[in-house]
XYZ file of C-alpha atoms in Angstrom:
146
model
C 21.537 34.710 -47.781
C 25.203 33.782 -47.542
C 25.145 34.173 -43.769
C 22.213 31.719 -43.392
C 23.928 29.156 -45.579
C 27.130 29.571 -43.560
C 25.315 28.848 -40.258
C 23.449 25.887 -41.761
C 26.700 24.388 -43.055
C 28.375 24.959 -39.682
C 25.458 23.297 -37.816
C 25.448 20.310 -40.155
C 29.192 19.819 -39.777
C 28.879 19.627 -35.932
C 26.366 16.775 -36.037
C 23.342 18.573 -34.551
C 22.938 16.160 -31.566
C 24.472 18.478 -28.957
C 21.062 19.644 -27.753
C 19.846 16.108 -27.071
C 22.533 15.109 -24.562
C 21.449 17.574 -21.815
C 17.858 16.467 -22.332
C 18.842 12.828 -21.818
C 20.718 13.798 -18.653
C 17.665 15.605 -17.271
C 15.395 12.659 -18.032
C 17.717 10.213 -16.271
C 18.042 12.517 -13.251
C 14.248 12.754 -13.022
C 13.974 8.974 -13.290
C 16.455 8.464 -10.463
C 14.721 11.099 -8.333
C 11.301 9.496 -8.671
C 12.708 6.038 -8.027
C 14.320 7.198 -4.784
C 11.646 9.619 -3.605
C 8.612 7.669 -4.728
C 6.903 5.200 -2.448
C 5.508 2.045 -3.961
C 2.810 0.411 -1.884
C 0.822 -2.713 -2.568
C -2.824 -1.967 -3.285
C -5.656 -3.580 -1.373
C -7.726 -6.173 -3.254
C -10.850 -3.983 -2.893
C -11.288 -0.257 -2.439
C -12.035 0.700 1.170
C -12.123 3.881 3.217
C -10.835 3.152 6.725
C -12.633 4.708 9.704
C -11.354 7.991 11.116
C -9.346 8.081 14.316
C -7.556 10.642 16.462
C -4.746 8.184 17.240
C -1.564 9.022 15.341
C 0.373 5.945 16.507
C 1.440 3.576 13.734
C 2.664 -0.013 14.083
C 6.413 -0.525 14.066
C 6.348 -3.763 12.051
C 4.310 -5.143 9.203
C 1.473 -7.473 10.214
C 1.795 -11.201 9.637
C -1.768 -11.349 8.328
C -3.709 -8.568 6.614
C -7.480 -8.895 6.479
C -9.488 -6.514 4.299
C -13.240 -6.250 4.849
C -15.328 -4.334 2.328
C -18.526 -2.416 2.980
C -20.547 -5.325 1.557
C -18.926 -7.826 3.963
C -16.528 -9.253 1.385
C -13.368 -10.537 3.178
C -9.829 -11.003 1.946
C -7.100 -12.723 3.955
C -3.678 -11.853 2.513
C -5.295 -10.938 -0.849
C -7.284 -14.226 -1.039
C -11.067 -14.085 -0.955
C -12.349 -16.032 2.066
C -15.657 -16.744 3.736
C -16.119 -16.267 7.462
C -16.216 -20.010 8.148
C -12.698 -20.502 6.714
C -11.013 -17.695 8.660
C -10.250 -19.724 11.805
C -8.612 -22.618 9.944
C -6.566 -20.316 7.678
C -5.334 -18.236 10.619
C -4.428 -21.365 12.572
C -2.359 -22.649 9.626
C -0.568 -19.305 9.244
C 0.094 -19.070 12.987
C 1.466 -22.620 13.173
C 3.841 -21.973 10.262
C 5.060 -18.606 11.617
C 8.723 -18.335 12.577
C 8.090 -16.013 15.552
C 4.734 -16.873 17.079
C 5.153 -14.377 19.948
C 5.244 -11.460 17.506
C 2.433 -12.796 15.285
C -0.373 -10.278 14.807
C -3.333 -9.609 12.554
C -4.338 -6.264 11.090
C -7.889 -5.669 9.911
C -8.604 -3.024 7.292
C -12.357 -2.597 7.455
C -14.420 -0.080 5.539
C -15.528 2.870 7.666
C -19.157 2.293 6.637
C -19.226 -0.962 8.636
C -20.319 -0.851 12.249
C -18.572 -2.812 14.973
C -21.463 -5.271 15.274
C -20.886 -6.496 11.729
C -17.222 -7.219 12.608
C -18.044 -9.140 15.803
C -18.245 -12.563 14.019
C -14.810 -11.923 12.475
C -13.332 -11.151 15.891
C -14.891 -14.369 17.222
C -13.190 -16.394 14.459
C -9.846 -14.729 15.186
C -10.212 -15.475 18.902
C -11.205 -19.074 18.122
C -7.909 -19.421 16.219
C -6.115 -18.527 19.460
C -4.868 -15.114 18.340
C -4.964 -12.151 20.695
C -2.846 -9.522 18.904
C -5.261 -7.773 16.549
C -5.399 -4.174 15.345
C -7.785 -2.220 13.168
C -6.290 0.102 10.558
C -7.641 3.663 10.692
C -6.868 6.965 9.076
C -6.223 10.212 10.890
C -9.477 12.147 11.196
C -9.929 15.117 8.879
C -12.130 17.185 11.170
C -11.498 18.818 14.527
C -10.731 16.354 17.315
C -12.609 17.288 20.479
């Protein structure tokens, strides 16, 4: 029993916090790692599944305007809910206020369940606004590309 009391007295005299300092160091290292290695990306206003594509090319710059079109036809222009009739005027305002109008482009994130015919009115509104640089966001196909 004397030996146990001796070790308890020795532990109490040292403070007992020596085991916590390495744990704090590990937690801070993990925090720094996840801050550096993690990628934070803005979420879309509605959940969509882009259509599949075999094209692996990605744009070099961020689009000036991001349009998100849900499977039910709901449209968002830069995270603001819009109706089809307002798209032309909103795009014209954004284009006129752009610093570099030559590099101005629109990206459309449409749900893969939509067919191209349902997007035709949207393309007409974009063309009516005078914009010609438009891309559709896709995801790399999961199946075999033939």
